[in-house]
JSON list of C-alpha atoms in Angstrom, two decimals:
[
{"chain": "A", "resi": 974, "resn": "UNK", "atom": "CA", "xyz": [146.67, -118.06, -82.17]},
{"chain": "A", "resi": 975, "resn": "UNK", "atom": "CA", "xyz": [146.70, -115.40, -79.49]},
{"chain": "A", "resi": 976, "resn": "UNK", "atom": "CA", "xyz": [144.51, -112.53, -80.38]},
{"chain": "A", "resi": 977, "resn": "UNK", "atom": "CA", "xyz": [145.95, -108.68, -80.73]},
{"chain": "A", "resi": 978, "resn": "UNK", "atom": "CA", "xyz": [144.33, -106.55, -78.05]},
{"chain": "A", "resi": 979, "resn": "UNK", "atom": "CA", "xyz": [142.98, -103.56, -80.22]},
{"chain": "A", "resi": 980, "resn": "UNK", "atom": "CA", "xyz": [145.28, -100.08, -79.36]},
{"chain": "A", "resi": 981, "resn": "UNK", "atom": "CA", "xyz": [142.13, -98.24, -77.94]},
{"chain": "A", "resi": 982, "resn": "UNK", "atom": "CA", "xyz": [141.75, -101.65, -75.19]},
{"chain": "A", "resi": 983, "resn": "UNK", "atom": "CA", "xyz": [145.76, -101.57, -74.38]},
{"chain": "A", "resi": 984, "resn": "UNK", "atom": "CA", "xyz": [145.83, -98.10, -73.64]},
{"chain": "A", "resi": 985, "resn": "UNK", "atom": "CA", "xyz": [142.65, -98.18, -71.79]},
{"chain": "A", "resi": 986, "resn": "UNK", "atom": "CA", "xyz": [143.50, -101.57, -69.29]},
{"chain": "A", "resi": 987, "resn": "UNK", "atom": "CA", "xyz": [147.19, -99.38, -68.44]},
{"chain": "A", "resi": 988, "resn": "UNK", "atom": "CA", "xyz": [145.74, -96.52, -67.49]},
{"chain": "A", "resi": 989, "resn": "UNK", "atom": "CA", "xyz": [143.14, -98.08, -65.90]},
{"chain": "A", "resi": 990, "resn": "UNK", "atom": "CA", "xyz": [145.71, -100.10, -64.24]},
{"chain": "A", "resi": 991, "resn": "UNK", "atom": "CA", "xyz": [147.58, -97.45, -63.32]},
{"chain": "A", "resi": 992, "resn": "UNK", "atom": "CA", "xyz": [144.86, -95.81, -61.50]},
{"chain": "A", "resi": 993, "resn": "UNK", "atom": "CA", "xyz": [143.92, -98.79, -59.34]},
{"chain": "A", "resi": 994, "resn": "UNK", "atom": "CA", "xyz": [147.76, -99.10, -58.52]},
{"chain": "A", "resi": 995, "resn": "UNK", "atom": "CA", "xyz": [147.71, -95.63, -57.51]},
{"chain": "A", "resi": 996, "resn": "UNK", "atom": "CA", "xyz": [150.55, -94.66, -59.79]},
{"chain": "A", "resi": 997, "resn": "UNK", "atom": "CA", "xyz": [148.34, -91.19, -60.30]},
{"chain": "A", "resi": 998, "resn": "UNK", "atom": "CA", "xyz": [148.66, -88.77, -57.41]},
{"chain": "A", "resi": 999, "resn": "UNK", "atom": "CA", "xyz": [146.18, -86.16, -56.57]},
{"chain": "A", "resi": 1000, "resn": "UNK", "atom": "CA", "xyz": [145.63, -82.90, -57.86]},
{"chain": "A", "resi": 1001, "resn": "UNK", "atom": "CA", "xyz": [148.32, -83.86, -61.01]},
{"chain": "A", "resi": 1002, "resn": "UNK", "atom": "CA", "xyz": [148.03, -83.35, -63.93]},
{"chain": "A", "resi": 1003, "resn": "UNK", "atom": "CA", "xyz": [149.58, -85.71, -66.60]},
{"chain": "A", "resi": 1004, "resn": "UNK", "atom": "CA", "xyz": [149.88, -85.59, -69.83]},
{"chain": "A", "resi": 1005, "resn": "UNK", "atom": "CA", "xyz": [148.05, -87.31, -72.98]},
{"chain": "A", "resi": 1006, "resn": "UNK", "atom": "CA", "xyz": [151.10, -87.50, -74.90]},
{"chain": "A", "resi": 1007, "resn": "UNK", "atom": "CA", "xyz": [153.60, -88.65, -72.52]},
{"chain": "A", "resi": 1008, "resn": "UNK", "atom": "CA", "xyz": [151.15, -91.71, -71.16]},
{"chain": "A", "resi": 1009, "resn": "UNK", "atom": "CA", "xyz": [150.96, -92.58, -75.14]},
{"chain": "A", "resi": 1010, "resn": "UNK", "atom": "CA", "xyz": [154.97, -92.46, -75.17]},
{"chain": "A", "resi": 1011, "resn": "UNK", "atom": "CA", "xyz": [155.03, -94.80, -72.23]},
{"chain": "A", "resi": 1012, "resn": "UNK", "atom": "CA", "xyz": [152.14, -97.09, -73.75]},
{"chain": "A", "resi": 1013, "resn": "UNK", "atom": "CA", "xyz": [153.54, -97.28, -76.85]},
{"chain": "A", "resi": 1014, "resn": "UNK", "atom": "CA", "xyz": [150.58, -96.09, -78.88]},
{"chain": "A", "resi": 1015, "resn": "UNK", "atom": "CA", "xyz": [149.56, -93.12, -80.77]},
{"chain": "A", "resi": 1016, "resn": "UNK", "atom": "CA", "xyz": [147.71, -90.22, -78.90]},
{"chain": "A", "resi": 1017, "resn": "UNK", "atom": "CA", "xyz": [144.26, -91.42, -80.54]},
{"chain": "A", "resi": 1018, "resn": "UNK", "atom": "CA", "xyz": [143.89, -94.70, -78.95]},
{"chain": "A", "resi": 1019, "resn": "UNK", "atom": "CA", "xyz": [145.22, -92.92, -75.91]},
{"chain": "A", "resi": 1020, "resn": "UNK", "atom": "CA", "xyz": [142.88, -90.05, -76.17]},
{"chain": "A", "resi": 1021, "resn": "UNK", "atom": "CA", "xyz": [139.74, -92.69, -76.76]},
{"chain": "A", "resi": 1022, "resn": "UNK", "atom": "CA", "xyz": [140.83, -94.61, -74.03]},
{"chain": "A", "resi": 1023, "resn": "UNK", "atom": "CA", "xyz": [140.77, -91.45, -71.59]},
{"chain": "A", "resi": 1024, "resn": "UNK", "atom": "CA", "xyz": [137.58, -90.33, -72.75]},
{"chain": "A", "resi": 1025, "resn": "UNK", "atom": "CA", "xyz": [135.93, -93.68, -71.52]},
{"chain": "A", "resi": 1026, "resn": "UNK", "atom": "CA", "xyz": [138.13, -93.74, -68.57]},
{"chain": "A", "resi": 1027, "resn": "UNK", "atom": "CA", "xyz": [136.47, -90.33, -67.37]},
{"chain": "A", "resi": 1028, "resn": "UNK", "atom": "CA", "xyz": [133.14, -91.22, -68.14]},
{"chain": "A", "resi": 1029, "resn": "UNK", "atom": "CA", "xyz": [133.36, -94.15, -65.99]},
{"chain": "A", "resi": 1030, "resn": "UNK", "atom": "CA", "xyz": [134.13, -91.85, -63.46]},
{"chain": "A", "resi": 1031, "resn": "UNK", "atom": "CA", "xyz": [138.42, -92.68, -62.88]},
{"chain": "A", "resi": 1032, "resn": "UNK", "atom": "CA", "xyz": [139.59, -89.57, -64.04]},
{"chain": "A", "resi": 1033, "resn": "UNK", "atom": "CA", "xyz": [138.98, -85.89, -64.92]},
{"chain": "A", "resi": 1034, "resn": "UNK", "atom": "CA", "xyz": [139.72, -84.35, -68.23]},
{"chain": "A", "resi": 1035, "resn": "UNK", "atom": "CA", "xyz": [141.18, -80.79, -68.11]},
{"chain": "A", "resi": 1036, "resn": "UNK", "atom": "CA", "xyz": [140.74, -79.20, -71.77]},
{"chain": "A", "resi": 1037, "resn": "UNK", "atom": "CA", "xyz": [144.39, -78.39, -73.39]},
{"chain": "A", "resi": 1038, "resn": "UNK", "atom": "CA", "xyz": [146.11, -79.62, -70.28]},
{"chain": "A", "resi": 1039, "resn": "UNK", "atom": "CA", "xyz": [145.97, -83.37, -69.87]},
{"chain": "A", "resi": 1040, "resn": "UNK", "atom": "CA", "xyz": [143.98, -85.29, -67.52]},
{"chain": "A", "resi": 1041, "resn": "UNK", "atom": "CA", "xyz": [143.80, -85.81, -63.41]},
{"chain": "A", "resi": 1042, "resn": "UNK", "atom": "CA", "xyz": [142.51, -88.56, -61.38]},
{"chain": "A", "resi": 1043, "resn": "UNK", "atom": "CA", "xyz": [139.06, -88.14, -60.54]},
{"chain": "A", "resi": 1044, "resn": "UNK", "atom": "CA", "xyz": [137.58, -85.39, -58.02]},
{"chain": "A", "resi": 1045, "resn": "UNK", "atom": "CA", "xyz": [135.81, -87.27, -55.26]},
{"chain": "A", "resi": 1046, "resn": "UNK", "atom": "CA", "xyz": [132.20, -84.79, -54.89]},
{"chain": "A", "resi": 1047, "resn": "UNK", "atom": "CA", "xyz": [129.30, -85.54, -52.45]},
{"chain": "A", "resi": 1048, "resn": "UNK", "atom": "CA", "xyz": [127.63, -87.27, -55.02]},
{"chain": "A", "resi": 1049, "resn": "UNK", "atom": "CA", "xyz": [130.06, -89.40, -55.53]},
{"chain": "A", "resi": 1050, "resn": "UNK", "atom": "CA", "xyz": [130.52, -90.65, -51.82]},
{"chain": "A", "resi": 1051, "resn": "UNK", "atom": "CA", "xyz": [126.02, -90.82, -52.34]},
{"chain": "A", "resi": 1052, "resn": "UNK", "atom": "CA", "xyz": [125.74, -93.14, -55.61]},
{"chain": "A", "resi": 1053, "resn": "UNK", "atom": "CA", "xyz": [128.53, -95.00, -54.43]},
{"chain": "A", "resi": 1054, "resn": "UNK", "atom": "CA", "xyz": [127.31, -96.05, -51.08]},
{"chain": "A", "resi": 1055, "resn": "UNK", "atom": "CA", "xyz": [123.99, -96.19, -52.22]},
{"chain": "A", "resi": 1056, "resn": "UNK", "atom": "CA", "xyz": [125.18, -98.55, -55.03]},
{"chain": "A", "resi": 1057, "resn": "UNK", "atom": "CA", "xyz": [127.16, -100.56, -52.38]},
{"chain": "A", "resi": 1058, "resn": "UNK", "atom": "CA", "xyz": [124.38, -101.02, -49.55]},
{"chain": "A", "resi": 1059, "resn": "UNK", "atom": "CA", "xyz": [121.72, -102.15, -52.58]},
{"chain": "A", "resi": 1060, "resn": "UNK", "atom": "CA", "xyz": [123.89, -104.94, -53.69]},
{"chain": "A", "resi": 1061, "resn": "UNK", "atom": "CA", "xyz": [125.86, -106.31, -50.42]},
{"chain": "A", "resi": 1062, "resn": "UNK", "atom": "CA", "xyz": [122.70, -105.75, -48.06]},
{"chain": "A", "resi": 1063, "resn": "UNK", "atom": "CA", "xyz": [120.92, -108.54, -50.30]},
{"chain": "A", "resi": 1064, "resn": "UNK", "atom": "CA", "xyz": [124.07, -110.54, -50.48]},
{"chain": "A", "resi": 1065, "resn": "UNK", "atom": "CA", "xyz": [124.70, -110.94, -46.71]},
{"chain": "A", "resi": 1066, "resn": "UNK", "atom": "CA", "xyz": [121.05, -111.52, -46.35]},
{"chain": "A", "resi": 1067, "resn": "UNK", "atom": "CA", "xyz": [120.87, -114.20, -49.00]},
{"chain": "A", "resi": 1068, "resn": "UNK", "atom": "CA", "xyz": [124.06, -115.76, -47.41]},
{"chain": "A", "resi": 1069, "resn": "UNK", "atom": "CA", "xyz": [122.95, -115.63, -43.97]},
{"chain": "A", "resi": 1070, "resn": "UNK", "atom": "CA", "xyz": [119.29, -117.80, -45.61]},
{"chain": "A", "resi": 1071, "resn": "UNK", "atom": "CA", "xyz": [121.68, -120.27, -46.44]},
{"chain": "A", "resi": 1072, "resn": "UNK", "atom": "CA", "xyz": [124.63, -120.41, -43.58]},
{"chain": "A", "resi": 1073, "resn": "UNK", "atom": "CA", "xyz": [123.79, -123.71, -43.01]},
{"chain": "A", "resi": 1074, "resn": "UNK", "atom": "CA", "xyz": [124.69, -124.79, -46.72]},
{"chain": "A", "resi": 1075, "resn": "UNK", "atom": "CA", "xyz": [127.76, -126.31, -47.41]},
{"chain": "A", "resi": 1076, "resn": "UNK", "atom": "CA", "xyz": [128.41, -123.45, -50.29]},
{"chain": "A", "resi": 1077, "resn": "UNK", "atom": "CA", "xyz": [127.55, -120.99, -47.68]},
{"chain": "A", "resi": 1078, "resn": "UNK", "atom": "CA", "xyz": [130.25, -122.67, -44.87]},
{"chain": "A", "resi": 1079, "resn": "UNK", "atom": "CA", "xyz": [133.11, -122.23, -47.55]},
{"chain": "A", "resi": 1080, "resn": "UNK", "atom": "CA", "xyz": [132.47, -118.73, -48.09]},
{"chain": "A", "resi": 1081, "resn": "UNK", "atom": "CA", "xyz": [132.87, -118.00, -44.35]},
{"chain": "A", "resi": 1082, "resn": "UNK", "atom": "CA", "xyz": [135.71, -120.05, -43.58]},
{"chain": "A", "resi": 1083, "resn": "UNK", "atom": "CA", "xyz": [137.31, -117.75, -46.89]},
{"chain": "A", "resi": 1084, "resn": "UNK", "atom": "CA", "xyz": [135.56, -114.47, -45.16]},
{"chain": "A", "resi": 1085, "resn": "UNK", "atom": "CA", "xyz": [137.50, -115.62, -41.74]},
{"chain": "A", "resi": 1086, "resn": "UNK", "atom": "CA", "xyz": [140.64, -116.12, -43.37]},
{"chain": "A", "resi": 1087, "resn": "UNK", "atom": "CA", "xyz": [140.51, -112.13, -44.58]},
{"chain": "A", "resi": 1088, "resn": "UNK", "atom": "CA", "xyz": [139.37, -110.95, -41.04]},
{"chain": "A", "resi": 1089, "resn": "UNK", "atom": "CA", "xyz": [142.76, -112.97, -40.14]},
{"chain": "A", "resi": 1090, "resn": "UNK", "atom": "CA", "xyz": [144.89, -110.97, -42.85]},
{"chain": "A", "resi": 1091, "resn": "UNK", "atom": "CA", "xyz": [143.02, -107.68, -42.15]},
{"chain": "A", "resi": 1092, "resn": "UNK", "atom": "CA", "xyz": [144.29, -107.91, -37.53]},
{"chain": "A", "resi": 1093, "resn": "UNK", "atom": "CA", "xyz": [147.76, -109.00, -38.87]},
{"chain": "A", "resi": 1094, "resn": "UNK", "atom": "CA", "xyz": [147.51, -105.59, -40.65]},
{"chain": "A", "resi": 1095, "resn": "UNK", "atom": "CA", "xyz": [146.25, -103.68, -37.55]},
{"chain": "A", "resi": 1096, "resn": "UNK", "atom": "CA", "xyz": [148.17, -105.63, -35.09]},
{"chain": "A", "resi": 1097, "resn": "UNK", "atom": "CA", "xyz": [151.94, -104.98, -37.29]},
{"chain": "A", "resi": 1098, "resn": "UNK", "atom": "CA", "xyz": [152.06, -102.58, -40.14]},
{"chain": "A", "resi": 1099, "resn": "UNK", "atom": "CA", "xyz": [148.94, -100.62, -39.92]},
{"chain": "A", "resi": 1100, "resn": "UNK", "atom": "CA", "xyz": [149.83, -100.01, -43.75]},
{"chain": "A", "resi": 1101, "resn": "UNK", "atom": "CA", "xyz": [145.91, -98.85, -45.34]},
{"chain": "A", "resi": 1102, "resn": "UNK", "atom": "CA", "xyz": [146.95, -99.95, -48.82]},
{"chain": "A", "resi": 1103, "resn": "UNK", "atom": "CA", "xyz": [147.57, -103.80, -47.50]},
{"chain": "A", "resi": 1104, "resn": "UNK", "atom": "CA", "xyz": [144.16, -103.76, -44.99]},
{"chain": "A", "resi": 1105, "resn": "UNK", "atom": "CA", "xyz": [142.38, -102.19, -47.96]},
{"chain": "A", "resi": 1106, "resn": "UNK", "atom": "CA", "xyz": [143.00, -105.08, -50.54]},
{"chain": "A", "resi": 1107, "resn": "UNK", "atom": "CA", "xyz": [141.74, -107.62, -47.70]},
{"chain": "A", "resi": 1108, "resn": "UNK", "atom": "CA", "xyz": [138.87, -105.27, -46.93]},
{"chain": "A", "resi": 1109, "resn": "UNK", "atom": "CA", "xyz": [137.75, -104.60, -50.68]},
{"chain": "A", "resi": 1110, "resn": "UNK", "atom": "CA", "xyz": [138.41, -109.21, -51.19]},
{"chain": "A", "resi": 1111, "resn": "UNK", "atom": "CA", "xyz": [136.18, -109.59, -48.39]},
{"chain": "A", "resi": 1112, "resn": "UNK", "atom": "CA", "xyz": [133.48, -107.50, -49.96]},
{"chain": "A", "resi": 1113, "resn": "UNK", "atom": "CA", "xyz": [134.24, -108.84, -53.26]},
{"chain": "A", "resi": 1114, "resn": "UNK", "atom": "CA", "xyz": [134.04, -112.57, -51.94]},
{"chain": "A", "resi": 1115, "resn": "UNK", "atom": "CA", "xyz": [129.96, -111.63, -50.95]},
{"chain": "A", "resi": 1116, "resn": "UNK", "atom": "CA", "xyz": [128.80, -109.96, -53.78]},
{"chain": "A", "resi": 1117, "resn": "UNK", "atom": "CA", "xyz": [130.66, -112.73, -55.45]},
{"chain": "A", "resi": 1118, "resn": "UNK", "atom": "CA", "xyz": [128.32, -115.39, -53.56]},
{"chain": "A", "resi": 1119, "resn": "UNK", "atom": "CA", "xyz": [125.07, -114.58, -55.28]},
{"chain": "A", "resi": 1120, "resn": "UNK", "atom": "CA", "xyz": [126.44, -115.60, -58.94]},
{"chain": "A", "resi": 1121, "resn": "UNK", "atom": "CA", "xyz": [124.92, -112.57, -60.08]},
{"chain": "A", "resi": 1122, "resn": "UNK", "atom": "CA", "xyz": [127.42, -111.14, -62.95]},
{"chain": "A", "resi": 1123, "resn": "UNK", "atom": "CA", "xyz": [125.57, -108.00, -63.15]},
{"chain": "A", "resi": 1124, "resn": "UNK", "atom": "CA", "xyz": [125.95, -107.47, -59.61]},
{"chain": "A", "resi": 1125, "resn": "UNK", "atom": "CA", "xyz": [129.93, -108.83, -60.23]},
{"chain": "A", "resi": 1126, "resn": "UNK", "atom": "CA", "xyz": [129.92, -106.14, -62.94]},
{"chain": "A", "resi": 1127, "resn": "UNK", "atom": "CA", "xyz": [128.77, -102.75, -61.36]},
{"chain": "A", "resi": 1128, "resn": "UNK", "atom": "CA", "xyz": [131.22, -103.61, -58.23]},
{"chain": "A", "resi": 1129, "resn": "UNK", "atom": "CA", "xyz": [133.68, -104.40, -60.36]},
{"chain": "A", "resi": 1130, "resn": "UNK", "atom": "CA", "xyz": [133.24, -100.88, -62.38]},
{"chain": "A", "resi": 1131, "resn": "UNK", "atom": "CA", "xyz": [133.06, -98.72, -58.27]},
{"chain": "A", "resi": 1132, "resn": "UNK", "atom": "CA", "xyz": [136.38, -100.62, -57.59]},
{"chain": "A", "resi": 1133, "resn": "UNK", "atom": "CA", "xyz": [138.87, -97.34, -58.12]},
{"chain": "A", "resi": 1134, "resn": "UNK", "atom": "CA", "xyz": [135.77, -95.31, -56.11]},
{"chain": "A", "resi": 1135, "resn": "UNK", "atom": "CA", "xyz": [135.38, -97.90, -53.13]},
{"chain": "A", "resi": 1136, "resn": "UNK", "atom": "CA", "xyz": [138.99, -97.89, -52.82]},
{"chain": "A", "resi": 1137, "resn": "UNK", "atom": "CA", "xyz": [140.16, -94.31, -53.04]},
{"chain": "A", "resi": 1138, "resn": "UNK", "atom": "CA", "xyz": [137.02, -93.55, -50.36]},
{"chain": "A", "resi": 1139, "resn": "UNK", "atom": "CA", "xyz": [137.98, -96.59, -48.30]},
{"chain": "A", "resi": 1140, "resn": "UNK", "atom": "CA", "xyz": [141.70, -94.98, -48.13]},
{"chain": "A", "resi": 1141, "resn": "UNK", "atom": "CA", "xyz": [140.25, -91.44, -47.27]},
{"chain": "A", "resi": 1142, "resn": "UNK", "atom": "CA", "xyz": [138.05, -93.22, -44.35]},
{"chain": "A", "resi": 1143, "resn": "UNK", "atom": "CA", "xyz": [140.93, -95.72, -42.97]},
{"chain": "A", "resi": 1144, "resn": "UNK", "atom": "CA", "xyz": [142.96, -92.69, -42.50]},
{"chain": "A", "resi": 1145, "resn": "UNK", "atom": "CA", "xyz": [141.01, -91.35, -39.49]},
{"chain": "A", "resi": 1146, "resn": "UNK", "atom": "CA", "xyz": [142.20, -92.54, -36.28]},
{"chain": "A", "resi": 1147, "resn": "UNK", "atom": "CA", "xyz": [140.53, -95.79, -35.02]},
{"chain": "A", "resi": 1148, "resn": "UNK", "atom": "CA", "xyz": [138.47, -96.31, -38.06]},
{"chain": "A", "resi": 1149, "resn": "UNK", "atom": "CA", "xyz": [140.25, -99.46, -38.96]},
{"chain": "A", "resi": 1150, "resn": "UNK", "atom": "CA", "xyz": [139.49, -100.83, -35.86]},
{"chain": "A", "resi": 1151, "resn": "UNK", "atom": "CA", "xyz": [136.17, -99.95, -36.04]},
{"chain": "A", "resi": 1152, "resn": "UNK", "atom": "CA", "xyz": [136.28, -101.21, -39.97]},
{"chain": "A", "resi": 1153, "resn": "UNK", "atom": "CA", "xyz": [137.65, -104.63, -38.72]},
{"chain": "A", "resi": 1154, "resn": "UNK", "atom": "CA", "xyz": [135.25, -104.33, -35.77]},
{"chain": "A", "resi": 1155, "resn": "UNK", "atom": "CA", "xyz": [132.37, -104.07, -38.20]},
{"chain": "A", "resi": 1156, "resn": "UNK", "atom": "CA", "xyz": [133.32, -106.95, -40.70]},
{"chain": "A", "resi": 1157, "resn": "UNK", "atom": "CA", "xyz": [133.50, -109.60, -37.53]},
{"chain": "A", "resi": 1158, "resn": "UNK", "atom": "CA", "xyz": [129.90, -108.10, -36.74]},
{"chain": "A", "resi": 1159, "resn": "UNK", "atom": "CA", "xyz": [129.12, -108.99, -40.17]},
{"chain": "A", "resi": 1160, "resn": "UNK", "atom": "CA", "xyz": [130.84, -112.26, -40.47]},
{"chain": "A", "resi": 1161, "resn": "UNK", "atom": "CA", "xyz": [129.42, -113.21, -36.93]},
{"chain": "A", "resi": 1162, "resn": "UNK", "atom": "CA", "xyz": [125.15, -112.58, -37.66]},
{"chain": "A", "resi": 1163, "resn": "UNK", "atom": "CA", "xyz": [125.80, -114.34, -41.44]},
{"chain": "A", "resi": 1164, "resn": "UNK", "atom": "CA", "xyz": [127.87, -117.65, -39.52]},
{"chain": "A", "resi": 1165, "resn": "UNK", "atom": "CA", "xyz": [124.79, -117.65, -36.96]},
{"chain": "A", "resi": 1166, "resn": "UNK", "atom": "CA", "xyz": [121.89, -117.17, -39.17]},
{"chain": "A", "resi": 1167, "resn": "UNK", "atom": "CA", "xyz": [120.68, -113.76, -37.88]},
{"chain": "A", "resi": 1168, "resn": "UNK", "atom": "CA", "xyz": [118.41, -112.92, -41.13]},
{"chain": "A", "resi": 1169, "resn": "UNK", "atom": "CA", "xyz": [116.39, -110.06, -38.12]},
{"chain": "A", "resi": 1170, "resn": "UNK", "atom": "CA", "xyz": [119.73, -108.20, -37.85]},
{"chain": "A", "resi": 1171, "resn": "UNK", "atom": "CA", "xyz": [121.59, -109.10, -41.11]},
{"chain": "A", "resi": 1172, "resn": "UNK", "atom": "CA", "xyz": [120.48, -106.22, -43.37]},
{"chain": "A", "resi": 1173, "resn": "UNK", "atom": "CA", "xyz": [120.66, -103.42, -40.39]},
{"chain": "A", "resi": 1174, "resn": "UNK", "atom": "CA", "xyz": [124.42, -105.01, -39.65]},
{"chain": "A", "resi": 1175, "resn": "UNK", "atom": "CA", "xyz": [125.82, -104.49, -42.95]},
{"chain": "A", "resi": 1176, "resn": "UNK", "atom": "CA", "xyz": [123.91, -101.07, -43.79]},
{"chain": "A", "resi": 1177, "resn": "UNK", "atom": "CA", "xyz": [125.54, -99.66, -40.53]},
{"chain": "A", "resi": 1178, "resn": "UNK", "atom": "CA", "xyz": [129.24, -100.74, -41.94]},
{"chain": "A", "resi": 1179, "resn": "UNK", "atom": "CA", "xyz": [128.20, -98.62, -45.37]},
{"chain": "A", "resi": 1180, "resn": "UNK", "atom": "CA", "xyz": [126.62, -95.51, -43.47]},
{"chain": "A", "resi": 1181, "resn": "UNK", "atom": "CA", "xyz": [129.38, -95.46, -40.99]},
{"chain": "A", "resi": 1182, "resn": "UNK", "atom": "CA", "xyz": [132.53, -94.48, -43.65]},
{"chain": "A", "resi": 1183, "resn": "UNK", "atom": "CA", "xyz": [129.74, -92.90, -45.68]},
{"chain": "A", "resi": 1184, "resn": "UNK", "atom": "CA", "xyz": [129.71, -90.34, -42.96]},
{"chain": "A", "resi": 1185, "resn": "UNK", "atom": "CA", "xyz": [133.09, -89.80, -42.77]},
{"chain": "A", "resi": 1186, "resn": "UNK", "atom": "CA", "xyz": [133.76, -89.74, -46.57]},
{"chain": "A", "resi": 1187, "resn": "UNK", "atom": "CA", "xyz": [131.07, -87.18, -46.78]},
{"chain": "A", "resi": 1188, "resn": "UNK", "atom": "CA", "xyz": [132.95, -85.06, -44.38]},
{"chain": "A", "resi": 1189, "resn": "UNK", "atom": "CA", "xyz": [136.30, -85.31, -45.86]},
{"chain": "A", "resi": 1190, "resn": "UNK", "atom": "CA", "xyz": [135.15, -83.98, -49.73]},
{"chain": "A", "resi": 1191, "resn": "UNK", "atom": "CA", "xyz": [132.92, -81.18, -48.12]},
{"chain": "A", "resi": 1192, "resn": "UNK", "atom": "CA", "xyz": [136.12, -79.72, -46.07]},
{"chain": "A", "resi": 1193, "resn": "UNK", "atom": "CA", "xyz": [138.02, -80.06, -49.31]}
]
């Protein structure tokens, strides 16, 4: 027998959902009771569920008005990037150890695939929501390699932040080039065993939009 999903967990995993579908725009503010209309649920659940929602850092509560999706500050662009280069630095480095491994071999034939998807973005469209979900399954994919589920975890929980500063980045001219650019770099020193040049490959791909990201919530 299927198991009820608690009110509090509902209205949590649609909002949440909604977030990471970017049904939210910036600088909006929406309203508590209206999202519990839509849910289907009573404001408490609703109001629990935003409470943990902006403590894991997806949205902003604004006292007596409602709630907004989530500021982007310096410190923000920092933990997040710092967060990201700890975890993926030591993936790509334990990956490129074992390139010659058949495990190893899958994962890059998978990784090439998504450089494919991410030039047929580029090369057509040039849409930053579709190169974004190949850009954030790439990512995903080697974190994913180390079978760490604590490392699976905290990525898992930056997903909304990764993506909204990923979007803020790939709208600069020539960054998604230079994003796609960087990945191949990437995919190329793991596929030839580079463990010298590895770590310094990958950290320059997180400084790089850190930069820019940095730049973009200061002139806010």
């Amino acid at each position: 027998m299927r198991k009820i999903q608690p009110l509090q967990s509902r209205a949590y995993e649609h909002i949440r959902d909604m977030v990471l579908t970017n049904q939210f725009r910036p600088n909006e503010i929406y309203s508590e009771t209206k999202i519990s209309k839509e849910i289907g649920v009573s404001r408490t659940p609703t109001r629990d569920a935003i409470q943990r929602l902006s403590q894991e850092g997806f949205i902003d509560i604004i006292p007596s008005k409602g709630f907004m999706l989530h500021q982007m500050s310096p410190k923000d662009v920092e933990d997040t990037f710092q967060v990201r280069s700890a975890i993926e630095c030591y993936c790509t480095l334990l990956i490129t150890k074992q390139h010659d491994t058949a495990r190893a071999q899958a994962l890059l034939e998978e990784l090439e695939g998504l450089l494919g998807k991410q030039r047929e973005v580029l090369e057509t469209s040039h849409d930053i929501q579709a190169f974004i979900q190949h850009d954030f399954a790439f990512h995903l994919k080697i974190v994913e390699f180390a079978g760490n589920s604590v490392f699976s975890s905290i990525f898992e929980n930056y997903t909304y932040k990764i993506k909204r500063l990923a979007g803020l980045s790939l709208s600069h001219p020539q960054r998604m080039e230079d994003t796609l650019a960087e990945h191949v770099a990437i995919h190329e020193a793991m596929k030839r065993g580079d463990v010298k040049n590895i770590y310094e490959t990958t950290l320059f791909h997180m400084d790089t939009p850190k930069g820019i990201n940095l730049e973009d919530v200061l002139g806010e």
